[in-house]
XYZ file of C-alpha atoms in Angstrom:
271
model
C 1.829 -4.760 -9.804
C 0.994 -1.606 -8.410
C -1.341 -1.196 -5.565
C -2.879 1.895 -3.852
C -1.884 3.303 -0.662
C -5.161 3.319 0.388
C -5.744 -0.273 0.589
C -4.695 -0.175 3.314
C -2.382 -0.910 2.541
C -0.702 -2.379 4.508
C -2.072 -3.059 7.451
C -2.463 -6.497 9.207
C -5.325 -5.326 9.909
C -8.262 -8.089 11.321
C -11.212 -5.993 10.135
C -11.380 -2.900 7.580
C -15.482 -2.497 7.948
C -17.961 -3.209 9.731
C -19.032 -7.181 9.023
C -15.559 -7.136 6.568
C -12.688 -8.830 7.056
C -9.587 -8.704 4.936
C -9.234 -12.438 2.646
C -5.492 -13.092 3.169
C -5.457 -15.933 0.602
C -6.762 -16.782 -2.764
C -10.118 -18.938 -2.413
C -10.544 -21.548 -4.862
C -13.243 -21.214 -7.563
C -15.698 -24.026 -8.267
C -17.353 -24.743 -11.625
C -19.551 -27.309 -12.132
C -20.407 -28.726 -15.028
C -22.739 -31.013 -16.529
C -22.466 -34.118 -19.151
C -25.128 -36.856 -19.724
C -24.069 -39.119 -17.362
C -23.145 -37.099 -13.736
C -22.446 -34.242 -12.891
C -18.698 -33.319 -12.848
C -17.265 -30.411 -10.573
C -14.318 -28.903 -10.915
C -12.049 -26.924 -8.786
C -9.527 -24.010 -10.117
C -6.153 -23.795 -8.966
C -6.256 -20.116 -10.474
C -8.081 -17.017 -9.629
C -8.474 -13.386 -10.177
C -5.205 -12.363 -10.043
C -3.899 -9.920 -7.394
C -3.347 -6.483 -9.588
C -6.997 -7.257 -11.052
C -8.511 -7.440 -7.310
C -6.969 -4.537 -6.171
C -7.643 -2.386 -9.281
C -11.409 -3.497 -9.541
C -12.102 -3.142 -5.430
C -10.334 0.270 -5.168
C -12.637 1.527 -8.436
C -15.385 0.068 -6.714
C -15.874 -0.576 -2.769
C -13.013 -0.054 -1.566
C -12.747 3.292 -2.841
C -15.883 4.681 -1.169
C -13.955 2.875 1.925
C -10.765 3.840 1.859
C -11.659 7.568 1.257
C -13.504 7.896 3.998
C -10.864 6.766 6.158
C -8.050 9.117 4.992
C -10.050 11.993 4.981
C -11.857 13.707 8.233
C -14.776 11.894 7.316
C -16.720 10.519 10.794
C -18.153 8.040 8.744
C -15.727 5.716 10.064
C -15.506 2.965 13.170
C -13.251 2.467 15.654
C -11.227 -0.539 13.312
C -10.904 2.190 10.530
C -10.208 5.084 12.981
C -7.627 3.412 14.393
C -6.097 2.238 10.679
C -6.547 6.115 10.270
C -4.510 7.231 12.758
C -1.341 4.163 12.112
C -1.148 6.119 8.683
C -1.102 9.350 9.390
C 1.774 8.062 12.045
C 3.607 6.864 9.328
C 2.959 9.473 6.934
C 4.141 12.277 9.405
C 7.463 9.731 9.968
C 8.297 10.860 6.949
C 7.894 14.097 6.533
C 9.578 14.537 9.632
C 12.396 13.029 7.933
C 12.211 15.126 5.057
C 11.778 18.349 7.142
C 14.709 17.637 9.448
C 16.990 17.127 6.351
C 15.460 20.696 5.023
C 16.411 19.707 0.876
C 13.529 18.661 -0.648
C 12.401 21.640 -2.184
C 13.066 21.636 -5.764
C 13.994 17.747 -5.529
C 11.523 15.357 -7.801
C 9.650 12.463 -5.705
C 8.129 10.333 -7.219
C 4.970 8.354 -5.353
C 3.778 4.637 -6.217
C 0.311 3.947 -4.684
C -0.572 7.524 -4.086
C -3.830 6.269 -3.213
C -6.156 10.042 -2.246
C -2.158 12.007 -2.208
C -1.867 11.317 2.061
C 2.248 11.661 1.461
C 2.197 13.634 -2.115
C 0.262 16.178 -1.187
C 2.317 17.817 1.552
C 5.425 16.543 0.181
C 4.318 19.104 -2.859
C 3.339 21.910 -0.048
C 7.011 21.310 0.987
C 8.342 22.071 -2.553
C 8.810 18.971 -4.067
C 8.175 17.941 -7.947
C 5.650 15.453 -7.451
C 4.686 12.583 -9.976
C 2.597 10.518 -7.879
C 0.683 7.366 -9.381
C -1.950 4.558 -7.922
C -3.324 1.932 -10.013
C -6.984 2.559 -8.772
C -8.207 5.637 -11.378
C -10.644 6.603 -8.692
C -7.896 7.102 -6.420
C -5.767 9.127 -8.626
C -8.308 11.353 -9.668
C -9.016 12.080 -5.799
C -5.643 12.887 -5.271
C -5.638 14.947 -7.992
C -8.940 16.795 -6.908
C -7.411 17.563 -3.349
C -4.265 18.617 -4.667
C -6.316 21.164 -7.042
C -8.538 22.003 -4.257
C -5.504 23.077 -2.379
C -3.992 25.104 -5.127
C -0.921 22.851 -5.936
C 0.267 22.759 -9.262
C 3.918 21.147 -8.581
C 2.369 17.557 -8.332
C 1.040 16.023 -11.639
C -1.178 12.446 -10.895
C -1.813 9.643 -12.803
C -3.366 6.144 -13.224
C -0.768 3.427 -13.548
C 0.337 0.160 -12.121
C 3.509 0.166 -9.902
C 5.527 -1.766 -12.721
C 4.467 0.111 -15.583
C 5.906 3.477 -13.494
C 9.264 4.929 -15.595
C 11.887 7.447 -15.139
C 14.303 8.975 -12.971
C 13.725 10.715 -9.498
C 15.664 11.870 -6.576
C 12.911 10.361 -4.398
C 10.928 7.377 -4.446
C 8.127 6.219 -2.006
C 5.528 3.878 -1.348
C 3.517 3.449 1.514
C 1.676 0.561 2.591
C 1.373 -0.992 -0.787
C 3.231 -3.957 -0.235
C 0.229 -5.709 1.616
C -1.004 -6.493 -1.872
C 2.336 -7.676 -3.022
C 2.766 -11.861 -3.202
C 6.020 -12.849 -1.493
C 7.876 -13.941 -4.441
C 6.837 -10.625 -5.969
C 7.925 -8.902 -2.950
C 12.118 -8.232 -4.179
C 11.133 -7.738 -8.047
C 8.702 -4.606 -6.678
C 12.347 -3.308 -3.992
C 14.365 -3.660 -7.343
C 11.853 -1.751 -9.461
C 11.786 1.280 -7.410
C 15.074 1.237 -6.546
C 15.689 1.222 -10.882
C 13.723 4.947 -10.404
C 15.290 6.445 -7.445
C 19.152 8.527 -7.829
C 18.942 9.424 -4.223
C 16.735 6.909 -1.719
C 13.711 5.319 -1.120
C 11.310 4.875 1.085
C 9.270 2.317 1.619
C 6.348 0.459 4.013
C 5.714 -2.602 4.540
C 3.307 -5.116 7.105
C 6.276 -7.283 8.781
C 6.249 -10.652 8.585
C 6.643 -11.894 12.790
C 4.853 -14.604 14.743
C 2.100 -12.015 16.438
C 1.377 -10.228 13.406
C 0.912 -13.713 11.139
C -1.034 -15.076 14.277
C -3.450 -11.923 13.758
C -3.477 -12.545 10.056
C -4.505 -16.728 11.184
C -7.114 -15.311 13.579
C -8.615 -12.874 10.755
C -9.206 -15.809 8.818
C -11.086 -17.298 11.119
C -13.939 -14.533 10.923
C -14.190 -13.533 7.207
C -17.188 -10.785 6.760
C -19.664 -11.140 3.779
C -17.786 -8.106 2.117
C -14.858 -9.202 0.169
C -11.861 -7.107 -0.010
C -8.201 -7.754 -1.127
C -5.841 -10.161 -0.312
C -3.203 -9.288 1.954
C 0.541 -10.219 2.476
C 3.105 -9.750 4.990
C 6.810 -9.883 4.162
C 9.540 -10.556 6.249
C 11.948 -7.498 6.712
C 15.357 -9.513 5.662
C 13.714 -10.024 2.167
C 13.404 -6.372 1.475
C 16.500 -4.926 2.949
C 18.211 -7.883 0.531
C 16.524 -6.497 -2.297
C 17.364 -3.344 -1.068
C 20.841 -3.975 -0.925
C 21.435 -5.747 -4.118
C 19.874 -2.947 -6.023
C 22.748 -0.816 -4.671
C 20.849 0.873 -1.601
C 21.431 0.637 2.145
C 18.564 1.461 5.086
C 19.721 4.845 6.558
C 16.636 5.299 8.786
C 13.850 3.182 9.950
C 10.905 3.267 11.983
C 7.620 1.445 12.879
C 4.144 1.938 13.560
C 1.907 -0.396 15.480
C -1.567 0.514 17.161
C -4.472 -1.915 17.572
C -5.091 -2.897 13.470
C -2.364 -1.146 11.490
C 1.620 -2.591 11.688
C 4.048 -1.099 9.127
C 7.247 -0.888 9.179
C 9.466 1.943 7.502
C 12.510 2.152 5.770
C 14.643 4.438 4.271
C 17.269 3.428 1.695
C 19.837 5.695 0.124
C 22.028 4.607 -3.038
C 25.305 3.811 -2.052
C-alpha cells in the first residue's frame, strides 16, 4: 500500500488544519435497515480500507492541503508551518547524507510516496536517475510539473501504489509514508523496498514511544469536522527487524521532532 509523502506523512501530528484533526483509527460504519416488524441496525466491523483513504483524500482534500504546505505557500497556520518545517528537516538530513558521501550522481534512486518531489527533486539536481512514484495522481503530476518547471529531465514520475513499485535501484527512499501503514503491514512494506534497493535505503517513520502515542490519545480526543487519514506509529525494533532480515543493517540515523511533526530516520545498507 503505497502512500504519499505528503500526507504527512508521517507526522504524529494533533492537528493538520484548521478545525481538522488527524482520525488515528478506523470508525465503525452504521447501516440501518428496515423489515416489517423493527427496525434492525447494524454495525460494520469493516471500512474503507487504508490505501483507498489515502488515495481518494490526497486526489481530493488533502491534496489542495498538503501542497500548500510543502510549497512557500503562506496559506498555511502555525500547525502546518511547523509540519513544514519537521520535513524540510528531514528532507535536508538526507541530502546532507548524500552530499557528504559525494556518489550519487549517475546512481538510480528510486522514491515511494514522492508526494509534490520534496526529496526527488533535488536528489535529481544532484545527478541522480530518479523514478519517483506516489499513489495520489494529483501528487505525481505536481511533482512532475515542478520538476519540468525546473528544467529536470533525469527524474521520470508516476502514479502507483508502494507495492505495485518494481525493479532494481541503487537507492531507495520513502519519507514519512509509513504513518499510513497498519502495524502488521509495517515489515511486509521494510521487505518490499528492501526487494528494490542493491545499495541502501532510507526510510521515515512516526516512532512508536509513550509521549508520542499519548499525543496520538489526546488527538483523539478533539477530532475536527474535516476527515483526513488514519495514522499509525510503529515502533523502531519492528523496522530495523525487517530491515535486518531482508539483508540490510542501519548505517546512519537521525530524528526530527518540533511541536507536530516526529520522524525518525534511517539508513540501511545491504550487507
Amino acid at each position: 500500500m503505497k502512500t504519499t509523502s505528503a500526507c504527512a506523512a508521517f507526522v504524529a501530528t494533533i492537528a493538520l488544519a484548521p478545525n481538522a484533526a488527524i482520525a488515528f483509527a478506523p470508525v465503525a460504519v452504521t447501516r440501518t435497515t428496515t423489515t416489517q416488524s423493527s427496525p434492525v441496525t447494524t454495525v460494520l466491523s469493516s471500512t474503507v480500507d487504508d490505501k483507498t483513504e489515502v488515495r481518494e483524500y490526497f486526489n481530493n482534500e488533502g491534496f489542495s492541503r498538503w501542497n500548500k504546505i510543502y510549497s512557500d505557500s503562506d496559506e498555511v497556520n502555525d500547525v502546518q508551518l511547523d509540519i513544514r518545517n519537521g520535513h524540510d528537516q528531514t528532507i535536508q538530513k538526507i541530502l546532507n547524507w548524500v552530499e557528504a558521501d559525494g556518489d550519487i550522481k549517475g546512481k538510480t534512486v528510486c522514491d515511494c510516496g514522492c508526494g509534490v518531489g520534496s526529496l526527488a527533486i533535488p536528489l535529481a539536481q544532484m545527478g541522480a536517475k530518479i523514478s519517483a512514484s506516489d499513489i495520489s495522481d494529483a501528487m505525481s503530476k505536481e511533482a512532475g510539473a515542478r520538476a519540468k518547471s525546473l528544467g529536470i529531465r533525469n527524474a521520470k514520475f508516476y502514479t502507483s501504489d508502494l507495492e505495485s513499485v518494481k525493479g532494481k535501484y541503487n537507492t531507495v527512499t520513502c519519507v514519512d509514508v509509513a504513518i499510513h501503514y497498519p502495524t502488521d503491514k509495517m515489515a511486509e512494506m521494510v521487505g518490499h523496498l528492501c526487494s528494490l534497493a542493491d545499495e541502501r535505503v532510507l526510510i521515515s517513520f512516526a516512532p512508536k514511544t509513550w509521549y508520542y502515542s499519548l499525543l496520538k490519545k489526546v488527538g483523539e480526543l478533539f477530532p475536527g469536522p474535516s476527515k483526513t487519514t488514519r495514522a499509525y506509529l510503529h515502533e523502531e525494533a519492528v523496522v530495523r527487524d525487517a530491515l535486518a532480515k531482508a539483508g540490510f543493517e542501519v548505517a546512519r540515523e537521525e530524528m526530527t521532532g518540533t511541536n507536530f511533526y516526529f520522524s525518525r530516520l534511517l539508513e540501511a545498507k545491504r550487507v
